[in-house]
Amino acid sequence: DKGVPDTEKVKSAVKEIEKFLASNRRNLEFSTDEESGKIVVKVIASETGELVRQIPSEEVLKIANSLSDVNSLLFNAKA
């Protein structure tokens, strides 16, 4: 399939990312947002444990959850 990446290419890319992060003293933390079910990636400073960046941000997750709530209300009102 054209849309499915080759497993070896993905593994190679992950190794390159890990090398880059190690050289920049960064760790990645993956989790799932409970409300939206979206994957969340956090970039953490290795030495301090400080959150450098979160993708998507907390604000984006809140907006997505709010839009989902509004969408549910609209569909329930039509039913």
Coordinates of C-alpha atoms in Angstrom, one line a residue:
D1 CA 0.0 0.0 0.0
K2 CA 1.2 3.5 -0.8
G3 CA -0.1 5.0 2.4
V4 CA 1.6 2.5 4.7
P5 CA 5.3 3.2 5.5
D6 CA 7.9 0.4 5.3
T7 CA 8.6 -1.0 8.8
E8 CA 12.4 -0.8 8.4
K9 CA 12.1 2.8 7.3
V10 CA 10.0 3.6 10.4
K11 CA 12.5 1.8 12.7
S12 CA 15.4 3.7 11.1
A13 CA 13.6 7.0 11.5
V14 CA 12.9 6.3 15.2
K15 CA 16.5 5.4 15.8
E16 CA 17.6 8.7 14.2
I17 CA 15.1 10.7 16.3
E18 CA 16.4 8.9 19.5
K19 CA 20.0 9.8 18.6
F20 CA 19.0 13.4 18.0
L21 CA 17.0 13.6 21.3
A22 CA 19.9 12.0 23.3
S23 CA 22.4 14.5 21.9
N24 CA 20.1 17.3 22.8
R25 CA 19.3 15.9 26.3
R26 CA 15.6 15.4 25.5
N27 CA 13.2 12.5 26.2
L28 CA 9.8 11.8 24.5
E29 CA 6.8 10.7 26.6
F30 CA 3.8 9.3 24.8
S31 CA 0.3 9.1 26.3
T32 CA -3.3 9.2 25.4
D33 CA -5.6 12.0 26.4
E34 CA -8.5 10.4 28.3
E35 CA -11.3 12.7 27.1
S36 CA -10.4 12.8 23.4
G37 CA -8.5 9.6 22.9
K38 CA -5.8 11.6 21.0
I39 CA -2.1 10.7 21.3
V40 CA -0.1 13.3 23.2
V41 CA 3.7 13.6 22.9
K42 CA 5.6 15.5 25.6
V43 CA 9.2 16.6 25.1
I44 CA 11.0 16.5 28.5
A45 CA 14.4 18.0 29.4
S46 CA 16.4 15.0 30.6
E47 CA 18.4 16.8 33.2
T48 CA 15.6 18.8 34.9
G49 CA 12.5 16.8 34.0
E50 CA 10.9 20.1 32.8
L51 CA 8.3 19.9 30.1
V52 CA 9.7 21.6 27.0
R53 CA 6.8 21.1 24.7
Q54 CA 3.5 19.2 24.4
I55 CA 1.9 18.2 21.1
P56 CA -0.9 18.9 20.9
S57 CA -0.9 21.6 23.6
E58 CA -3.3 21.5 26.6
E59 CA -5.2 24.4 25.0
V60 CA -5.7 22.5 21.7
L61 CA -6.9 19.4 23.7
K62 CA -9.4 21.6 25.6
I63 CA -10.7 23.1 22.4
A64 CA -11.1 19.7 20.8
N65 CA -13.0 18.4 23.8
S66 CA -15.2 21.4 23.9
L67 CA -16.0 21.1 20.2
S68 CA -16.8 17.4 20.7
D69 CA -19.2 18.3 23.5
V70 CA -20.9 20.9 21.4
N71 CA -21.2 18.4 18.5
S72 CA -22.8 15.9 20.8
L73 CA -25.3 18.5 22.1
L74 CA -26.3 19.4 18.5
F75 CA -26.8 15.8 17.5
N76 CA -28.8 15.0 20.7
A77 CA -31.0 18.1 20.1
K78 CA -31.8 16.9 16.6
A79 CA -32.8 13.4 17.7

